[in-house]
XYZ file of N, CA and C in Angstrom:
564
model
N 13.160 -9.419 -17.600
C 12.658 -10.140 -16.442
C 13.800 -10.433 -15.479
N 13.498 -10.347 -14.220
C 14.511 -10.536 -13.188
C 14.102 -11.659 -12.239
N 13.601 -12.741 -12.819
C 13.105 -13.873 -12.053
C 14.154 -14.346 -11.044
N 13.720 -14.512 -9.823
C 14.605 -15.001 -8.782
C 15.300 -13.919 -7.982
N 15.201 -12.678 -8.407
C 15.819 -11.576 -7.667
C 14.887 -11.162 -6.532
N 15.481 -10.644 -5.471
C 14.707 -10.197 -4.314
C 15.034 -8.749 -4.003
N 13.983 -7.956 -3.878
C 14.114 -6.568 -3.444
C 13.521 -6.464 -2.050
N 14.300 -5.909 -1.137
C 13.761 -5.554 0.171
C 13.372 -4.088 0.064
N 12.091 -3.819 0.253
C 11.537 -2.474 0.115
C 11.355 -1.862 1.495
N 12.120 -0.825 1.781
C 11.991 -0.096 3.031
C 11.028 1.058 2.852
N 10.065 1.154 3.738
C 9.042 2.197 3.658
C 9.157 3.054 4.913
N 9.470 4.328 4.719
C 9.561 5.223 5.877
C 8.316 6.100 5.949
N 8.178 6.834 7.042
C 6.921 7.469 7.413
C 6.599 8.785 6.756
N 6.279 8.753 5.495
C 5.802 9.938 4.799
C 4.503 9.634 4.084
N 3.773 10.669 3.719
C 2.480 10.491 3.060
C 2.607 9.718 1.751
N 3.769 9.787 1.112
C 3.971 9.058 -0.145
C 3.947 7.544 0.048
N 3.895 7.077 1.294
C 3.803 5.635 1.555
C 2.554 5.030 0.918
N 1.544 5.840 0.639
C 0.333 5.311 0.007
C 0.642 4.711 -1.367
N 1.770 5.091 -1.975
C 2.129 4.584 -3.302
C 2.855 3.237 -3.248
N 3.164 2.775 -2.060
C 3.949 1.552 -1.913
C 3.308 0.329 -2.570
N 2.003 0.076 -2.443
C 1.437 -1.089 -3.128
C 1.656 -1.052 -4.647
N 1.623 0.125 -5.237
C 1.885 0.236 -6.678
C 3.346 -0.075 -6.987
N 4.257 0.376 -6.140
C 5.676 0.046 -6.327
C 5.860 -1.471 -6.255
N 5.239 -2.097 -5.266
C 5.317 -3.557 -5.129
C 4.782 -4.230 -6.386
N 3.624 -3.794 -6.853
C 3.024 -4.378 -8.051
C 3.922 -4.256 -9.270
N 4.546 -3.097 -9.432
C 5.448 -2.901 -10.571
C 6.699 -3.770 -10.439
N 7.199 -3.945 -9.236
C 8.343 -4.846 -9.034
C 7.951 -6.285 -9.356
N 6.761 -6.685 -8.969
C 6.306 -8.043 -9.266
C 6.104 -8.243 -10.763
N 5.762 -7.181 -11.477
C 5.604 -7.262 -12.931
C 6.914 -7.661 -13.604
N 8.047 -7.239 -13.033
C 9.345 -7.614 -13.602
C 9.896 -8.870 -12.919
N 8.996 -9.616 -12.256
C 9.297 -10.919 -11.670
C 10.270 -10.853 -10.490
N 10.168 -9.807 -9.703
C 10.999 -9.641 -8.518
C 10.185 -10.031 -7.287
N 10.804 -10.765 -6.375
C 10.195 -11.092 -5.098
C 10.417 -9.899 -4.164
N 9.384 -9.490 -3.433
C 9.470 -8.288 -2.600
C 9.175 -8.624 -1.140
N 10.088 -8.191 -0.268
C 9.864 -8.210 1.174
C 9.863 -6.764 1.643
N 8.973 -6.430 2.546
C 8.855 -5.048 3.019
C 9.288 -4.915 4.471
N 9.982 -3.805 4.713
C 10.295 -3.357 6.066
C 9.652 -1.986 6.204
N 8.878 -1.802 7.247
C 8.244 -0.509 7.494
C 8.774 0.082 8.792
N 8.945 1.391 8.802
C 9.190 2.048 10.080
C 7.843 2.158 10.798
N 7.895 2.375 12.085
C 6.640 2.541 12.830
C 5.868 3.752 12.322
N 6.581 4.799 11.904
C 5.907 5.978 11.354
C 5.221 5.645 10.032
N 5.815 4.779 9.220
C 5.186 4.382 7.956
C 3.861 3.680 8.214
N 3.811 2.894 9.293
C 2.588 2.167 9.632
C 1.452 3.097 10.041
N 1.753 4.368 10.275
C 0.708 5.360 10.528
C 0.044 5.808 9.219
N 0.724 5.618 8.101
C 0.203 6.053 6.800
C -0.412 4.912 5.997
N 0.113 3.702 6.160
C -0.389 2.534 5.436
C -0.143 1.318 6.326
N -1.046 0.357 6.293
C -0.924 -0.751 7.238
C 0.028 -1.836 6.739
N 0.661 -2.530 7.675
C 1.476 -3.680 7.293
C 0.664 -4.736 6.537
N -0.602 -4.915 6.922
C -1.441 -5.896 6.241
C -1.591 -5.563 4.759
N -1.756 -4.289 4.436
C -1.875 -3.883 3.032
C -0.628 -4.300 2.254
N 0.542 -4.062 2.828
C 1.787 -4.410 2.136
C 2.016 -5.916 2.117
N 1.544 -6.614 3.136
C 1.646 -8.072 3.142
C 0.803 -8.668 2.024
N -0.412 -8.167 1.864
C -1.277 -8.655 0.793
C -0.662 -8.323 -0.565
N -0.163 -7.106 -0.721
C 0.424 -6.694 -2.000
C 1.676 -7.506 -2.335
N 2.532 -7.727 -1.351
C 3.805 -8.414 -1.609
C 3.699 -9.933 -1.539
N 2.650 -10.420 -0.875
C 2.458 -11.846 -0.632
C 3.589 -12.428 0.219
N 4.159 -11.574 1.063
C 5.217 -11.968 1.989
C 4.983 -11.283 3.328
N 5.541 -11.839 4.404
C 5.424 -11.167 5.699
C 6.063 -9.779 5.643
N 5.539 -8.872 6.423
C 6.059 -7.504 6.497
C 6.666 -7.312 7.883
N 7.852 -6.733 7.905
C 8.555 -6.525 9.170
C 8.449 -5.063 9.590
N 8.087 -4.835 10.841
C 7.997 -3.480 11.381
C 8.859 -3.359 12.629
N 8.674 -4.285 13.534
C 9.339 -4.207 14.833
C 10.635 -5.000 14.814
N 11.688 -4.348 15.156
C 13.018 -4.950 15.176
C 13.110 -6.127 16.146
N 12.286 -6.135 17.159
C 12.379 -7.176 18.178
C 11.275 -8.225 18.077
N 10.439 -8.130 17.045
C 9.402 -9.133 16.836
C 10.063 -10.448 16.419
N 9.627 -11.528 16.995
C 10.188 -12.844 16.669
C 9.354 -13.477 15.561
N 9.998 -13.784 14.463
C 9.330 -14.471 13.360
C 10.117 -15.731 13.036
N 9.401 -16.808 12.769
C 10.110 -18.031 12.410
C 10.735 -17.920 11.020
N 10.224 -16.992 10.180
C 10.778 -16.829 8.835
C 12.191 -16.251 8.872
N 12.504 -15.463 9.896
C 13.796 -14.788 9.983
C 14.391 -15.034 11.352
N 15.628 -15.471 11.391
C 16.295 -15.655 12.684
C 16.531 -14.304 13.331
N 17.410 -13.528 12.766
C 17.652 -12.159 13.217
C 17.235 -11.296 12.039
N 16.117 -10.628 12.155
C 15.450 -10.016 11.005
C 16.355 -9.118 10.179
N 17.075 -8.192 10.809
C 17.843 -7.252 9.995
C 18.974 -7.947 9.246
N 19.534 -9.003 9.804
C 20.589 -9.743 9.108
C 19.978 -10.600 8.000
N 18.903 -11.305 8.318
C 18.260 -12.163 7.322
C 17.753 -11.349 6.136
N 17.116 -10.231 6.402
C 16.606 -9.393 5.312
C 17.748 -8.756 4.530
N 18.806 -8.361 5.203
C 19.974 -7.794 4.518
C 20.615 -8.835 3.611
N 20.675 -10.073 4.076
C 21.309 -11.135 3.296
C 20.476 -11.582 2.103
N 19.160 -11.598 2.248
C 18.301 -12.064 1.158
C 18.189 -11.026 0.037
N 18.499 -9.784 0.324
C 18.298 -8.692 -0.641
C 19.323 -8.735 -1.771
N 18.816 -8.731 -2.996
C 19.668 -8.449 -4.154
C 19.778 -6.942 -4.323
N 18.807 -6.232 -3.751
C 18.783 -4.767 -3.777
C 17.888 -4.301 -2.638
N 18.283 -3.217 -2.006
C 17.465 -2.593 -0.962
C 16.974 -1.260 -1.501
N 15.661 -1.128 -1.617
C 15.020 0.096 -2.106
C 14.306 0.758 -0.943
N 14.552 2.038 -0.743
C 13.829 2.788 0.286
C 12.972 3.822 -0.424
N 11.654 3.585 -0.397
C 10.713 4.469 -1.080
C 9.367 4.407 -0.366
N 8.903 5.502 0.172
C 9.555 6.805 0.205
C 10.637 6.854 1.292
N 11.626 7.684 1.036
C 12.679 7.928 2.023
C 12.491 9.331 2.584
N 12.184 9.402 3.857
C 11.993 10.695 4.517
C 13.347 11.315 4.866
N 13.323 12.585 5.227
C 14.542 13.254 5.689
C 15.103 12.523 6.907
N 14.236 11.992 7.745
C 14.663 11.287 8.947
C 15.464 10.033 8.616
N 14.951 9.178 7.745
C 15.671 7.937 7.436
C 16.949 8.242 6.669
N 16.936 9.259 5.814
C 18.156 9.637 5.092
C 19.223 10.098 6.086
N 18.825 10.882 7.088
C 19.772 11.340 8.109
C 20.328 10.161 8.907
N 19.467 9.220 9.268
C 19.937 8.040 9.999
C 20.975 7.277 9.179
N 20.672 7.064 7.904
C 21.590 6.319 7.039
C 22.912 7.068 6.902
N 22.835 8.373 6.698
C 24.039 9.187 6.500
C 24.965 9.149 7.706
N 24.399 8.942 8.881
C 25.200 8.998 10.104
C 25.326 7.655 10.817
N 24.894 6.590 10.143
C 25.064 5.256 10.708
C 24.234 4.977 11.934
N 23.123 5.671 12.066
C 22.239 5.440 13.213
C 21.396 4.204 12.926
N 21.404 3.274 13.853
C 20.704 2.007 13.683
C 19.758 1.807 14.856
N 18.612 2.478 14.804
C 17.694 2.412 15.939
C 16.326 1.846 15.584
N 16.197 1.287 14.401
C 14.970 0.601 14.019
C 15.338 -0.474 13.001
N 14.375 -1.281 12.604
C 14.659 -2.405 11.716
C 15.175 -1.949 10.353
N 14.611 -0.884 9.801
C 15.057 -0.423 8.489
C 16.492 0.093 8.540
N 16.800 0.943 9.495
C 18.157 1.507 9.550
C 19.209 0.441 9.869
N 18.879 -0.553 10.681
C 19.843 -1.622 10.953
C 20.036 -2.506 9.727
N 18.986 -2.720 8.964
C 19.103 -3.522 7.746
C 19.980 -2.823 6.720
N 19.849 -1.507 6.598
C 20.708 -0.756 5.674
C 22.173 -0.950 6.059
N 22.479 -0.863 7.332
C 23.863 -1.043 7.777
C 24.372 -2.461 7.542
N 23.482 -3.441 7.564
C 23.891 -4.839 7.468
C 23.974 -5.370 6.041
N 23.422 -4.669 5.064
C 23.386 -5.218 3.709
C 24.652 -4.899 2.919
N 24.981 -5.818 2.016
C 26.034 -5.561 1.033
C 25.426 -5.358 -0.349
N 24.105 -5.409 -0.424
C 23.399 -5.212 -1.694
C 23.402 -3.729 -2.068
N 23.196 -3.432 -3.354
C 23.028 -2.029 -3.740
C 21.836 -1.422 -3.003
N 21.957 -0.152 -2.668
C 20.891 0.567 -1.964
C 20.410 1.700 -2.858
N 19.093 1.761 -3.058
C 18.456 2.822 -3.836
C 17.551 3.596 -2.893
N 17.704 4.915 -2.892
C 16.930 5.784 -2.003
C 16.099 6.725 -2.861
N 14.788 6.724 -2.633
C 13.873 7.607 -3.358
C 13.264 8.594 -2.360
N 13.875 9.779 -2.214
C 13.380 10.757 -1.243
C 11.977 11.270 -1.587
N 11.227 11.581 -0.545
C 9.916 12.210 -0.693
C 9.648 13.010 0.571
N 9.478 14.326 0.390
C 9.256 15.188 1.558
C 8.840 16.572 1.096
N 8.486 17.406 2.035
C 8.176 18.802 1.771
C 9.368 19.459 1.072
N 9.122 20.298 0.051
C 10.227 20.938 -0.677
C 11.196 21.725 0.203
N 10.695 22.368 1.256
C 11.599 23.104 2.143
C 12.501 22.146 2.908
N 11.966 21.012 3.304
C 12.783 19.999 3.977
C 13.833 19.443 3.021
N 13.420 19.198 1.777
C 14.357 18.652 0.794
C 15.488 19.636 0.504
N 15.165 20.920 0.416
C 16.166 21.947 0.106
C 17.042 22.300 1.306
N 16.652 21.890 2.497
C 17.414 22.236 3.693
C 18.858 21.760 3.559
N 19.826 22.593 3.948
C 21.238 22.199 3.834
C 21.571 20.882 4.548
N 20.918 20.598 5.649
C 21.182 19.336 6.356
C 20.770 18.143 5.496
N 19.593 18.231 4.875
C 19.134 17.141 4.010
C 20.062 16.983 2.822
N 20.448 18.101 2.212
C 21.345 18.027 1.056
C 22.705 17.444 1.446
N 23.209 17.804 2.612
C 24.482 17.241 3.084
C 24.347 15.737 3.338
N 23.212 15.329 3.895
C 22.985 13.906 4.141
C 22.884 13.125 2.837
N 22.228 13.703 1.835
C 22.154 13.044 0.528
C 23.540 12.930 -0.101
N 24.336 13.979 0.012
C 25.706 13.930 -0.521
C 26.498 12.820 0.170
N 26.306 12.689 1.456
C 27.040 11.673 2.221
C 26.638 10.263 1.801
N 25.341 10.001 1.628
C 24.934 8.649 1.225
C 25.386 8.347 -0.204
N 25.471 9.366 -1.041
C 26.045 9.162 -2.383
C 27.510 8.731 -2.273
N 28.238 9.334 -1.338
C 29.638 8.949 -1.110
C 29.751 7.485 -0.692
N 28.746 6.961 -0.037
C 28.731 5.550 0.355
C 28.504 4.640 -0.856
N 28.143 5.229 -1.993
C 27.836 4.442 -3.181
C 26.363 4.131 -3.335
N 25.530 4.728 -2.490
C 24.094 4.517 -2.604
C 23.548 5.349 -3.761
N 22.491 4.855 -4.358
C 21.898 5.483 -5.535
C 20.665 6.278 -5.122
N 20.548 7.491 -5.643
C 19.411 8.359 -5.318
C 18.532 8.501 -6.552
N 17.244 8.228 -6.397
C 16.265 8.526 -7.440
C 15.670 9.868 -7.039
N 16.079 10.899 -7.749
C 15.747 12.270 -7.358
C 14.235 12.500 -7.295
N 13.784 13.248 -6.295
C 12.362 13.603 -6.237
C 12.022 14.571 -7.362
N 10.746 14.731 -7.591
C 10.276 15.562 -8.697
C 9.694 16.883 -8.211
N 9.590 17.796 -9.145
C 8.942 19.084 -8.901
C 7.434 18.876 -8.996
N 6.705 19.520 -8.136
C 5.253 19.461 -8.198
C 4.646 19.872 -6.876
N 3.339 19.771 -6.816
C 2.614 20.099 -5.592
C 2.656 18.887 -4.671
N 3.072 19.114 -3.439
C 3.152 18.026 -2.469
C 1.863 17.949 -1.653
N 1.746 16.906 -0.846
C 0.531 16.690 -0.058
C 0.216 17.859 0.857
N 1.240 18.566 1.322
C 1.020 19.697 2.229
C 0.604 20.960 1.473
N 0.557 20.871 0.142
C 0.129 22.009 -0.661
C 1.257 22.878 -1.171
N 2.481 22.605 -0.744
C 3.641 23.374 -1.190
C 4.089 22.864 -2.551
N 4.494 23.787 -3.404
C 5.000 23.404 -4.715
C 6.516 23.518 -4.719
N 7.166 22.541 -5.312
C 8.625 22.546 -5.400
C 9.146 21.135 -5.573
N 10.454 20.968 -5.456
C 11.076 19.650 -5.584
C 10.954 18.928 -4.246
N 10.390 17.742 -4.290
C 10.222 16.957 -3.069
C 9.277 15.779 -3.242
N 8.477 15.819 -4.302
C 7.543 14.711 -4.545
C 8.291 13.440 -4.912
N 7.796 12.306 -4.452
C 8.382 11.024 -4.815
C 8.458 10.922 -6.332
N 9.576 10.443 -6.840
C 9.727 10.238 -8.282
C 8.604 9.341 -8.785
N 8.275 9.502 -10.053
C 7.257 8.633 -10.642
C 7.706 7.174 -10.518
N 6.759 6.307 -10.297
C 7.070 4.898 -10.065
C 7.861 4.276 -11.218
N 7.538 4.543 -12.490
C 8.366 3.966 -13.564
C 9.835 4.393 -13.485
N 10.098 5.595 -13.014
C 11.483 6.059 -12.863
C 12.188 5.239 -11.778
N 11.493 4.992 -10.687
C 12.053 4.177 -9.600
C 12.306 2.750 -10.090
N 11.332 2.178 -10.778
C 11.461 0.800 -11.274
C 12.603 0.699 -12.277
N 12.777 1.701 -13.125
C 13.896 1.683 -14.078
C 15.234 1.663 -13.350
N 15.364 2.449 -12.287
C 16.615 2.462 -11.514
C 16.879 1.088 -10.902
N 15.841 0.473 -10.363
C 15.968 -0.859 -9.769
C 16.367 -1.877 -10.834
N 15.689 -1.839 -11.974
C 15.963 -2.786 -13.057
C 17.402 -2.672 -13.535
N 17.875 -1.449 -13.721
C 19.259 -1.249 -14.170
C 20.248 -1.847 -13.179
N 20.043 -1.595 -11.908
C 20.983 -2.106 -10.904
C 20.898 -3.623 -10.739
N 19.708 -4.181 -10.825
C 19.569 -5.632 -10.692
C 20.113 -6.371 -11.910
N 20.188 -5.690 -13.032
C 20.680 -6.312 -14.262
C 22.201 -6.386 -14.304
N 22.865 -5.637 -13.435
C 24.330 -5.614 -13.387
C 24.807 -6.784 -12.536
N 25.781 -7.521 -13.043
C 26.351 -8.618 -12.264
C 27.247 -8.044 -11.178
N 27.019 -8.442 -9.946
C 27.848 -7.987 -8.828
C 28.835 -9.079 -8.461
N 30.035 -8.671 -8.044
C 30.969 -9.677 -7.534
C 30.439 -10.255 -6.224
N 30.761 -11.487 -5.983
C 30.344 -12.129 -4.734
C 31.256 -11.642 -3.616
N 30.663 -11.189 -2.537
C 31.429 -10.705 -1.384
C 31.449 -11.814 -0.341
N 32.623 -12.249 -0.015
C 32.771 -13.308 0.990
C 32.643 -12.693 2.378
N 31.872 -13.330 3.216
C 31.679 -12.803 4.567
C 32.298 -13.697 5.599
């Protein structure tokens, strides 16, 4: 049990976003508090309301939305996170992270956090195998970010290969392992 730990769950715009409520439920099973950040593209696949109901917390989508819960959303969410999980992580968000692009709430939060970052890619197998995607994954690994490798199988577009979101228990195990490790306190 990880009572008192907080996971900020970043959801990017891929069809695998439909699995996000199950990820939230599994995180809550291990007594983790979950806050969600969605990209605008993710909100095309699943609604913020669905994730708000599942997480029982406000969901952040717009970087410039004013909420009384958070002063400056990307800083507040980065600070509250014991771990930042991005699932599903599209090729787009992985590229942004790899190159320090901060043009939405999720990418700015990644840059602002000192918490461990776990990335669970999910995309078309050809996109996953593309040299640019592989180079971006190598780069985020160099940053010390953790990758939960996608699985082989048939994807939503009908293509078979490596690119499907890892099974949820595999993702939860990665989160549990990292949250169980004591981190040194970083003075800011």
